Amino acid sequence: MGNRKEIELCSCEELNLKKTFECGQCFRWNVNNEGKYFGTAGEYPAYVFERQGKVIVDSCAPKAFWEYYFDLDTDYSAADESFRGYSVYLDECSANGKGIRILRQDPWEAVCSFIISQCNNIKRIQGIVERLCEYFGEEAEFDGKKTFLFPSAESLSKLEPEDLAVIRSGYRAEYIVSAAKSITAGILDLDSLFEMDWPEAVRTLKCQKGIGEKVANCIVLFGFHHLEAFPVDTWIRKALKEFFPAGFDPNQLGPYAGLAQQYIFYSIRE
DNA sequence: CCCCAGGCGGTTG
DNA sequence: CAACCGCCTGGG
């Protein structure tokens, strides 16, 4: 862990913070009264904000860490181009969502967060995740303030569902503990999901209790960067029904279908 | 008070 | 296999 410093990452056009942090892919970034986002990625708490058209990160992590996290190595112009012209509606969503990036989040945090997400709204997901970190995560200090890291699978594997009552996640508590135990016991090997292709990664995750089709696709998209994944929730389903009445096959969108999904999702929510 | 929310699992026909 | 329903909790 290095010393705390400010790093200039990229332009605000390449990475739009508001769109990226508020399109439902992550739950731990909140804007403060200075207009800076405070959050934690992996073991690094940070401020992320705009200054003179640039995105600045204030943290103890090296630049390469943030370039990876914000997926700055992927050519989003080429990705946009790959599904341009598929439909007028999607083209509009793409233009509207320009600047969204698919984060490379911690795999276990993605598993846990999207288990919690089921049948829940963003606000409540954020609350549950926050309490999960406060009660069970390792304490860290940043900018003179106390903050908490996301609890490891190993630490949660020692708990029983009842122990999670304090985070008020309801029936999802059983799924969280079960996933933590599977991972710690080696029944579910998260590292191997990186080596798998998208369908196999989804299939593997769905063997875990509490992870179905939608949650599995969110996990592989936001935690494992399988960009072909196209999670369909009730919002997306509604949009697809309205704008593709004849039917819709996300596989036709190709290798960046997940980015298209985020553009559509952001546009509906807006 | 009832209803449902960015689903899943289990049961039923 | 599709259709249904219960599940914790919170908010409308």
Short mmCIF file of N, CA and C (backbone and C1' of nucleotides) in Angstrom, two decimals, chain A residues 119 122 171 210 212 235, chain B residues 5-10:
data_model
loop_
_atom_site.label_atom_id
_atom_site.label_comp_id
_atom_site.label_asym_id
_atom_site.label_seq_id
_atom_site.Cartn_x
_atom_site.Cartn_y
_atom_site.Cartn_z
N CYS A 119 -34.71 -8.81 -6.16
CA CYS A 119 -35.98 -8.30 -5.66
C CYS A 119 -35.79 -7.11 -4.71
N ILE A 122 -32.10 -0.14 -5.66
CA ILE A 122 -30.71 0.27 -5.46
C ILE A 122 -30.47 0.86 -4.07
N TYR A 171 -34.40 -12.87 3.44
CA TYR A 171 -34.13 -14.27 3.07
C TYR A 171 -32.83 -14.44 2.30
N GLY A 210 -29.12 -19.62 -4.55
CA GLY A 210 -29.34 -18.18 -4.45
C GLY A 210 -28.88 -17.41 -5.67
N GLY A 212 -29.37 -17.27 -9.63
CA GLY A 212 -30.12 -17.70 -10.81
C GLY A 212 -29.59 -17.02 -12.05
N TRP A 235 -36.78 -4.22 -15.51
CA TRP A 235 -36.68 -2.95 -16.25
C TRP A 235 -36.30 -3.21 -17.70
P DA B 5 -43.10 -5.04 -8.98
"O5'" DA B 5 -41.67 -4.39 -8.73
"C5'" DA B 5 -41.59 -3.02 -8.36
"C4'" DA B 5 -40.42 -2.81 -7.42
"C3'" DA B 5 -39.12 -3.50 -7.88
"O3'" DA B 5 -38.03 -2.63 -7.58
"C1'" DA B 5 -39.70 -4.24 -5.71
P DG B 6 -37.20 -1.99 -8.80
"O5'" DG B 6 -36.26 -3.14 -9.38
"C5'" DG B 6 -36.67 -4.46 -9.59
"C4'" DG B 6 -35.57 -5.27 -10.24
"C3'" DG B 6 -34.73 -6.02 -9.23
"O3'" DG B 6 -34.47 -7.31 -9.75
"C1'" DG B 6 -33.36 -4.59 -10.51
P DG B 7 -35.72 -8.26 -9.44
"O5'" DG B 7 -34.84 -9.51 -9.08
"C5'" DG B 7 -34.62 -10.52 -10.07
"C4'" DG B 7 -33.90 -11.60 -9.35
"C3'" DG B 7 -33.82 -12.91 -10.11
"O3'" DG B 7 -32.63 -13.55 -9.71
"C1'" DG B 7 -35.26 -13.13 -8.24
P DC B 8 -32.29 -14.95 -10.27
"O5'" DC B 8 -32.73 -15.90 -9.08
"C5'" DC B 8 -32.13 -15.71 -7.81
"C4'" DC B 8 -32.61 -16.78 -6.86
"C3'" DC B 8 -32.61 -18.18 -7.45
"O3'" DC B 8 -31.98 -19.04 -6.53
"C1'" DC B 8 -34.76 -17.63 -6.60
P DG B 9 -31.81 -20.56 -6.87
"O5'" DG B 9 -32.96 -21.22 -6.01
"C5'" DG B 9 -33.03 -20.97 -4.62
"C4'" DG B 9 -34.14 -21.79 -4.01
"C3'" DG B 9 -34.18 -23.24 -4.47
"O3'" DG B 9 -34.54 -24.03 -3.35
"C1'" DG B 9 -36.21 -22.18 -5.08
P DG B 10 -34.51 -25.58 -3.42
"O5'" DG B 10 -36.05 -25.97 -3.35
"C5'" DG B 10 -36.86 -25.43 -2.30
"C4'" DG B 10 -38.30 -25.70 -2.63
"C3'" DG B 10 -38.56 -27.11 -3.16
"O3'" DG B 10 -39.59 -27.72 -2.40
"C1'" DG B 10 -39.54 -25.47 -4.58
#
